XYZ file of C-alpha atoms in Angstrom:
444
model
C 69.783 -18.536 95.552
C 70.732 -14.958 95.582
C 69.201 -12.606 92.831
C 71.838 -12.521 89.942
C 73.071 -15.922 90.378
C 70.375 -17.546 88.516
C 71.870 -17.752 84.944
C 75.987 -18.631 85.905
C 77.567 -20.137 83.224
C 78.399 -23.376 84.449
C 82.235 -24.401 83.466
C 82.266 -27.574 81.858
C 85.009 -29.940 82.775
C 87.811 -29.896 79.667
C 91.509 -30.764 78.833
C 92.268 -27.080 79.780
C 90.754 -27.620 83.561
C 91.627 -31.081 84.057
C 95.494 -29.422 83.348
C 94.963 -26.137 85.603
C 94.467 -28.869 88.074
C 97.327 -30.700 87.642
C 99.185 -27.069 87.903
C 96.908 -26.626 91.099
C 99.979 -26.983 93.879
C 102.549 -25.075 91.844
C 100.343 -21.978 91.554
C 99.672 -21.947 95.092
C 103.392 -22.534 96.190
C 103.807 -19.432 94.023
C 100.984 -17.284 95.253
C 102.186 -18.193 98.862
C 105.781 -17.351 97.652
C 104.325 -14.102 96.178
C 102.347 -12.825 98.886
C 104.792 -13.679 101.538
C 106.962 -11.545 99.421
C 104.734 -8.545 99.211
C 104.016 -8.675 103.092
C 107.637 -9.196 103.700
C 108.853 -5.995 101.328
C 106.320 -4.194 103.214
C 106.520 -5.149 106.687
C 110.497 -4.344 106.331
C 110.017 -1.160 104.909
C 107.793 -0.288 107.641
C 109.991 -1.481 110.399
C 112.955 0.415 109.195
C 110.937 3.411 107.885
C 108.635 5.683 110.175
C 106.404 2.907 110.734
C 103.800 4.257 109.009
C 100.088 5.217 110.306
C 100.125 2.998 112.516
C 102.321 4.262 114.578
C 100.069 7.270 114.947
C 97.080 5.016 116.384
C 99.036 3.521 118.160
C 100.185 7.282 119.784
C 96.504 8.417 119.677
C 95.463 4.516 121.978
C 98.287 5.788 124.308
C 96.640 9.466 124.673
C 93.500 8.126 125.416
C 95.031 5.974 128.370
C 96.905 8.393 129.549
C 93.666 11.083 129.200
C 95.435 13.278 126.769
C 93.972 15.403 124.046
C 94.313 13.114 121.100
C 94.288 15.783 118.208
C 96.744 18.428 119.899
C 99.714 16.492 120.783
C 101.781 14.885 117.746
C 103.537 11.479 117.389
C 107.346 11.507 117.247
C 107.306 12.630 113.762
C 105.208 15.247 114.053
C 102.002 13.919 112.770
C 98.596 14.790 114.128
C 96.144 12.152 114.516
C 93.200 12.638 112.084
C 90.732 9.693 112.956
C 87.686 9.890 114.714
C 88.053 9.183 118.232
C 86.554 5.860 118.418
C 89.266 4.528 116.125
C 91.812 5.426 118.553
C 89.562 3.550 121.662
C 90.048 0.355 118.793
C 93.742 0.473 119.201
C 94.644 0.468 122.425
C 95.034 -3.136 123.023
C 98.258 -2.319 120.272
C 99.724 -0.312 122.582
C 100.372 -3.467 124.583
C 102.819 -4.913 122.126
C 106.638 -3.918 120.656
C 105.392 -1.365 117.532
C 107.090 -3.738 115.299
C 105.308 -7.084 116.364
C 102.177 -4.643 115.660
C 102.874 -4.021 112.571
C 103.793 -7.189 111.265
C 100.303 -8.103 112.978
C 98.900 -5.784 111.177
C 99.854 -6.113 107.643
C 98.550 -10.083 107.867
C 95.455 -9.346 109.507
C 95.478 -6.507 106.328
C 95.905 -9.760 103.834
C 93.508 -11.623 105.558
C 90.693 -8.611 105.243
C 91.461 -8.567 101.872
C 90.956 -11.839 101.089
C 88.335 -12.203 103.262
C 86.425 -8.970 100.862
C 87.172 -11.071 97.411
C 84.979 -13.982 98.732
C 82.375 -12.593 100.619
C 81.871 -9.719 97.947
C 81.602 -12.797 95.528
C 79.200 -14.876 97.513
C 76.738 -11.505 97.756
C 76.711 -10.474 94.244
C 76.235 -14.287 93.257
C 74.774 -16.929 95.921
C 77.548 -18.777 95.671
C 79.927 -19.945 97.765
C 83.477 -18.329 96.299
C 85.098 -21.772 96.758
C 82.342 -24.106 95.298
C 83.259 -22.444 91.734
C 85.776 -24.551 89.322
C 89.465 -24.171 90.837
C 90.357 -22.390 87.415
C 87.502 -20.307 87.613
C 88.308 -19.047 91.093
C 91.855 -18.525 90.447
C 91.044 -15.939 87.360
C 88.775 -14.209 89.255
C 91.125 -13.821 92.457
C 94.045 -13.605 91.243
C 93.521 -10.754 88.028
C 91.475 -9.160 90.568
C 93.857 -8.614 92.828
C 96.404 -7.687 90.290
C 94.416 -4.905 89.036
C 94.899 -3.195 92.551
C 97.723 -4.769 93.390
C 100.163 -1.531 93.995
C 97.640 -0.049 95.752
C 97.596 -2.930 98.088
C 101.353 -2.661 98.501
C 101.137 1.116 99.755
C 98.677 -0.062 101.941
C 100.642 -2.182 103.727
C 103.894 -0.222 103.750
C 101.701 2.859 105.467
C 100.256 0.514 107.583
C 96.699 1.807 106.552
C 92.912 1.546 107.687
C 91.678 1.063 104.304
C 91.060 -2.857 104.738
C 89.406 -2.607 107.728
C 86.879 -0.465 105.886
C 86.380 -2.504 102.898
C 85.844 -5.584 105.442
C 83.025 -3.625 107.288
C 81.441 -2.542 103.966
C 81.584 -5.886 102.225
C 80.208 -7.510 105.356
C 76.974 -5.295 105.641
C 76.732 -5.493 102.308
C 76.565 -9.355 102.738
C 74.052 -8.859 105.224
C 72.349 -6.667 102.560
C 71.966 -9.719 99.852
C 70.350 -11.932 102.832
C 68.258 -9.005 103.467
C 69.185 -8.531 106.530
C 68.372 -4.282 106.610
C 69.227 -3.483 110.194
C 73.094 -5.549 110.638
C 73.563 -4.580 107.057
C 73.060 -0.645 107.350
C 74.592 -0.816 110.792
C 77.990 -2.388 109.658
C 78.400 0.384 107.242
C 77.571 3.006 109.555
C 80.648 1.969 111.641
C 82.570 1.728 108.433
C 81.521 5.384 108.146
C 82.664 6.842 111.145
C 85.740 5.117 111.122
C 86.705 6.579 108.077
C 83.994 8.598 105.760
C 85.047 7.570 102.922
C 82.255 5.132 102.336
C 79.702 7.898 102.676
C 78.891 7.280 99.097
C 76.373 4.001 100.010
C 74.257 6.440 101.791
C 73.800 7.888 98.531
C 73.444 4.850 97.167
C 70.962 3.296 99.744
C 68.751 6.878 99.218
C 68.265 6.427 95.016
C 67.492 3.165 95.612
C 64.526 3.961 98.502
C 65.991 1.793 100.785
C 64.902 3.117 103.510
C 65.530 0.485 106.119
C 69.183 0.216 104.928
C 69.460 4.107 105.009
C 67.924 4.502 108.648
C 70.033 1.463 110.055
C 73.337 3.180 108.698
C 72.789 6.625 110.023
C 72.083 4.812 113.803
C 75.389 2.785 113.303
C 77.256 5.974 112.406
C 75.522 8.163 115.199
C 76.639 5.099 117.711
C 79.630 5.144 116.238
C 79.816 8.614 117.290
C 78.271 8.470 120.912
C 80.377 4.879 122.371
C 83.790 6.566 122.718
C 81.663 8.767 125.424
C 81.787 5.539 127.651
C 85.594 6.433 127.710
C 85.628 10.238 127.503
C 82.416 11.585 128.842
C 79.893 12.746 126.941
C 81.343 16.648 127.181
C 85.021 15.369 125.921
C 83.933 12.964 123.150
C 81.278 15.793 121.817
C 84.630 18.088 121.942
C 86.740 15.346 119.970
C 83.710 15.335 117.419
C 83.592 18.716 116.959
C 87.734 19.508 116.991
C 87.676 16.632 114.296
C 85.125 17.999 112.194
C 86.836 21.632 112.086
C 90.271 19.598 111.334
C 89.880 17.119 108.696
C 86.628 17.913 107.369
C 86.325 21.681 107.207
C 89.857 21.992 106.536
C 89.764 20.254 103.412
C 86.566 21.571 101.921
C 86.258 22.207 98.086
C 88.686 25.417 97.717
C 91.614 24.027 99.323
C 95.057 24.529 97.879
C 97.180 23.220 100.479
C 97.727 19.751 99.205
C 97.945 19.871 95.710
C 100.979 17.533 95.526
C 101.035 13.730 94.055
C 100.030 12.509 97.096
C 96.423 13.670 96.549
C 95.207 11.973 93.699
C 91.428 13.916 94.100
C 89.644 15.135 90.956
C 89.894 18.724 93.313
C 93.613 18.284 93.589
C 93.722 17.588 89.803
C 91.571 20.635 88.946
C 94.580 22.583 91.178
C 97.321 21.151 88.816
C 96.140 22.324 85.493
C 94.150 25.574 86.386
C 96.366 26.991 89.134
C 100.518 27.723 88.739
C 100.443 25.661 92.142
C 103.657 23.672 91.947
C 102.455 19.877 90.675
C 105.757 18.225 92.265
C 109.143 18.742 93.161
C 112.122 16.595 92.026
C 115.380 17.337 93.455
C 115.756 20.872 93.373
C 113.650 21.593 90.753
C 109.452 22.140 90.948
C 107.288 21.216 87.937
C 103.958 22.504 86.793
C 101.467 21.625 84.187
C 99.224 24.736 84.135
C 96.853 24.818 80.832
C 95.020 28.049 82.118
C 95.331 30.269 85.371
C 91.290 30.291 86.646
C 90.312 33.183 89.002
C 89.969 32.085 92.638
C 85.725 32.234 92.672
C 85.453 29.886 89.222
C 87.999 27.540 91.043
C 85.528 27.401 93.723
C 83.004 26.978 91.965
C 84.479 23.851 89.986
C 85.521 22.385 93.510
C 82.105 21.932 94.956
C 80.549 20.905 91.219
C 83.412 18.412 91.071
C 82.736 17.034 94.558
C 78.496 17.101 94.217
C 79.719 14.767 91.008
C 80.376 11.501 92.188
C 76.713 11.400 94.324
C 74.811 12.846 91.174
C 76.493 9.908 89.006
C 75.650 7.476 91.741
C 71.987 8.477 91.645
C 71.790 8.769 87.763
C 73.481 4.736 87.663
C 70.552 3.778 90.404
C 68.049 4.981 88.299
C 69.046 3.905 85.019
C 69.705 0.486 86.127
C 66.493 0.059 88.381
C 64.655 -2.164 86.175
C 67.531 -4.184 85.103
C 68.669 -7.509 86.154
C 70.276 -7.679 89.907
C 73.697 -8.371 88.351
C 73.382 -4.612 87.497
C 70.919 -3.263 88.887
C 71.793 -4.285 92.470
C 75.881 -5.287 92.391
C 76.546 -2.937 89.265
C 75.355 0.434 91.533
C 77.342 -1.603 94.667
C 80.677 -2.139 92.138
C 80.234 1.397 91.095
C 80.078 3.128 93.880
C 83.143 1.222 95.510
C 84.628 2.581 92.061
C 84.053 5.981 92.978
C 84.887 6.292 96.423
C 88.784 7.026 96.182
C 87.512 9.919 94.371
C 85.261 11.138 96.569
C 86.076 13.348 98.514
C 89.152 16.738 98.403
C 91.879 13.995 99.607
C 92.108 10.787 97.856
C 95.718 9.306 98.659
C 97.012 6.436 96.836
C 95.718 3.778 99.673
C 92.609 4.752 99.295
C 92.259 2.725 96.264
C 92.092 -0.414 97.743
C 88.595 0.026 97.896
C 88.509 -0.549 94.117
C 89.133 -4.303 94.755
C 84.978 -5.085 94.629
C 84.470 -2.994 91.586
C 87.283 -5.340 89.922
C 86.279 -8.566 90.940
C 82.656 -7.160 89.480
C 84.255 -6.850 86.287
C 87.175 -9.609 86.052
C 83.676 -11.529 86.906
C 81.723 -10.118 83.811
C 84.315 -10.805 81.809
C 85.902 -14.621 83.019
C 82.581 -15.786 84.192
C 79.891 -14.145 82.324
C 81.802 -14.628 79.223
C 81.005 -10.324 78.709
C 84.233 -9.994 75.992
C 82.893 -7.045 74.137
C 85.373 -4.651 72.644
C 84.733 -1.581 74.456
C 83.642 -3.128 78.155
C 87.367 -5.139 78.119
C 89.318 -2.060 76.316
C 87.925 0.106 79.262
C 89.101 -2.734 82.114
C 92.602 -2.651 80.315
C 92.785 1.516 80.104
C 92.402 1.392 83.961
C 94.950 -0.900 84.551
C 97.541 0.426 81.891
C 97.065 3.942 83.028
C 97.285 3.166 86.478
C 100.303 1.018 86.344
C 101.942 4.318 84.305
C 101.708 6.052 87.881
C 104.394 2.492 89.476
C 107.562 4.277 90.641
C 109.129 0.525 90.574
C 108.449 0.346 86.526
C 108.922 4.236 85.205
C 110.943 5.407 88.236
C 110.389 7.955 90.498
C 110.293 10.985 88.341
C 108.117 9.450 85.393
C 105.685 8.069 87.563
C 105.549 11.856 89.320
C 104.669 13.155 86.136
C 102.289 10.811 84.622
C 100.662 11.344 88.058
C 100.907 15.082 87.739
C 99.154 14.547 84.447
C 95.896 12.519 85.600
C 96.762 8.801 84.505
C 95.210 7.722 88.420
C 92.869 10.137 88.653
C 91.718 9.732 85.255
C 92.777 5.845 84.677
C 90.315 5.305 87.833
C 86.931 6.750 85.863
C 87.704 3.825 83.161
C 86.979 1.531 85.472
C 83.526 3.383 86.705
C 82.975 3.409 82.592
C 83.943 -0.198 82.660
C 81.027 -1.382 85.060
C 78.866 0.979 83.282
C 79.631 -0.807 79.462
C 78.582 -3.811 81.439
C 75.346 -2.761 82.692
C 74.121 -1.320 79.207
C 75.810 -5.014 77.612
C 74.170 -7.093 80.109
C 71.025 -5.062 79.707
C 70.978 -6.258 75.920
C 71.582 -9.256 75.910
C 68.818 -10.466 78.174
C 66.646 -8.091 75.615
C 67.940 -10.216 73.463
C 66.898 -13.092 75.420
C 63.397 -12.257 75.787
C 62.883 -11.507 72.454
C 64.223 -15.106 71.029
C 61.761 -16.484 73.980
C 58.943 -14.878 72.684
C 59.473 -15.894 68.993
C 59.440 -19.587 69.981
């Protein structure tokens, strides 16, 4: 049995369970109903919208065949392609079908990641097999973690996004991790990397804990991420592809950057821009909005930008090493759920999608708290301030221009660190009670 799985609290067969069960088919007519909703909202929006992203890979697969430049020529709508290349040599066997079928493709195979991530994320952080738990048991833990992330989700599929295929990659090597298997593990997340860097963070990660083997293995799966599109392109080409996509996505957007400032970036940099520059925060209608406390000179700006984005590896590190001589729970699967916590914020661009990746960090804690019985004040006011202050943000409950401005204000950016706080209330709770624990033992 996997470390941190030793001491589950068993559920108990009870009037309350014996009922859920009775209740059993109903709830999963109306998950099914629920879901096929969601997809079905989204895949219709997509259709009869600008497709979304996908549309762009799908653009970028046809450049490739047709031995374009994939970053110089637009889609239809006048968006450039911002993936590394090998993401575009993933999608070309889309370009083989209608865009629609694709995309109705893609937002189940999106569903299906998803779900996929809840119970392999579970089985790693516990031993056990996500569907060997009690029914009622399994349901809380899917279901309110799902709902905690649940708009995000919904962008997701509307955009037709990446974001699940990422989680899927990282939650598998992490798997692989748990069974301590160094080499798949750090290799699956390298790919994950160079697909998208967002996940850079479990380098971080992988280097405060001194796993070496884990750290070494990711950096080869990144670096062949980075060298097998130059079976298609030459070795030449796919080195220039590297290089024009470094100067386009990553050095454009370094700490300093005012040029997306918007509420479409939800980045702590972004955020910085909104209350210390007169940089427009939105626009409704006709009218532009700003929420300016103080006008900071260019250089302190600067400054701020790089402190705020050296931030999230610093806390990282300081979790790693707090936690090392804890139990796994926390010391192993809290650093994993809080790093996953603190990747939408990561980087200078963090767009709404991006915080799918939140979904391990909340099954971590709808787990601490349904599971492990953890019900202290502060750990479960913390889990609620993310999800209240989040949910401020839902254009389909305050409307388009209150969500705008509650946006404008921080509630995501901000809303997002409760749940980082969250996982880090349950590491120092967890941490006493098996003090506790030991203690009582050694009095008998």
């Amino acid at each position: 049995m996997a470390p941190g799985s030793e001491d589950l609290q068993q559920e108990q067969p009870d009037s309350s369970s014996e009922t859920f069960e009775r209740w059993l088919p109903l709830c999963r007519l109306a998950a099914f109903i629920l879901v096929a909703f969601v997809m079905l909202g989204a895949i219709l929006t997509a259709t009869r919208g600008a497709k979304g992203d996908i549309d762009v890979f799908i653009h970028a697969a046809r450049l490739v065949l047709e031995g374009k430049n994939i970053y110089d020529i637009p889609n239809q709508l006048g968006i450039y392609y911002l993936y590394p290349p090998l993401f575009a040599i993933i999608n070309i066997p889309l370009t083989l079908i209608p865009i629609d079928l694709a995309i109705v493709i893609w937002c189940v195979v999106t569903v299906v990641l998803l779900g996929w991530s809840i119970a392999v994320f579970y089985r790693a952080m516990t031993g056990v097999s996500f569907f060997a738990i009690p029914s009622r048991t399994r349901w809380t833990i899917g279901v309110f973690s799902v709902l905690l992330v649940e708009r995000f989700i919904e962008t997701h599929l509307v955009l037709s996004q990446a974001n699940a295929l990422i989680l899927a990659a990282s939650v598998a090597g992490l798997y692989l991790w748990s069974r301590e298997k160094n080499a798949p593990s750090g290799l699956a997340l390298g790919i994950s990397l160079i697909i998208k860097p967002l996940t850079y963070p479990f380098g971080i990660l992988f280097l405060a804990r001194r796993d070496f083997r884990v750290l070494i293995s990711m950096i080869v799966g990144a670096l062949g991420g980075v060298l097998l599109p130059a079976l298609v392109f030459g070795f030449e080409r796919n080195l220039q592809y590297h290089m024009e996509w470094f100067e386009k996505v990553i050095l454009k957007h370094q700490p300093g950057y005012a040029g997306w400032v918007d509420t479409f970036n939800l980045s702590f940099q972004a955020q910085l821009f909104r209350f210390f520059t007169d940089i427009p925060s939105f626009y409704h209608g006709t009218s532009q909005y700003a929420f300016t406390i103080w006008r900071a000179p260019s250089g302190i700006l600067t400054v701020a930008n790089w402190i705020l984005l050296l931030t999230v590896p610093l806390l990282i590190i300081l979790f790693a090493i707090r936690f090392r001589n804890s139990a796994p729970l926390v010391s192993k699967w809290g650093s994993v759920a809080f790093v996953f916590s603190l990747i939408p914020l990561s980087s200078t661009v963090a767009q709404e999608h991006h915080f799918v990746l939140l979904l391990p960090a909340c099954v971590y804690v709808v787990y601490l708290w349904a599971e492990r019985g953890l019900d202290e004040r502060w750990f479960r006011g913390l889990v609620i301030g993310f999800f209240v202050l989040t949910e401020l943000t839902t254009r389909k409950i305050w409307g388009v221009f209150l969500s705008e401005v509650f946006i404008a204000l921080g509630c995501m950016t901000f809303g997002t660190l409760l749940l980082s706080l969250a996982i880090v209330r349950g590491g120092l709770c967890i941490e006493k009670k098996d003090q506790r624990a030991r203690l009582s033992e050694g009095d008998h």
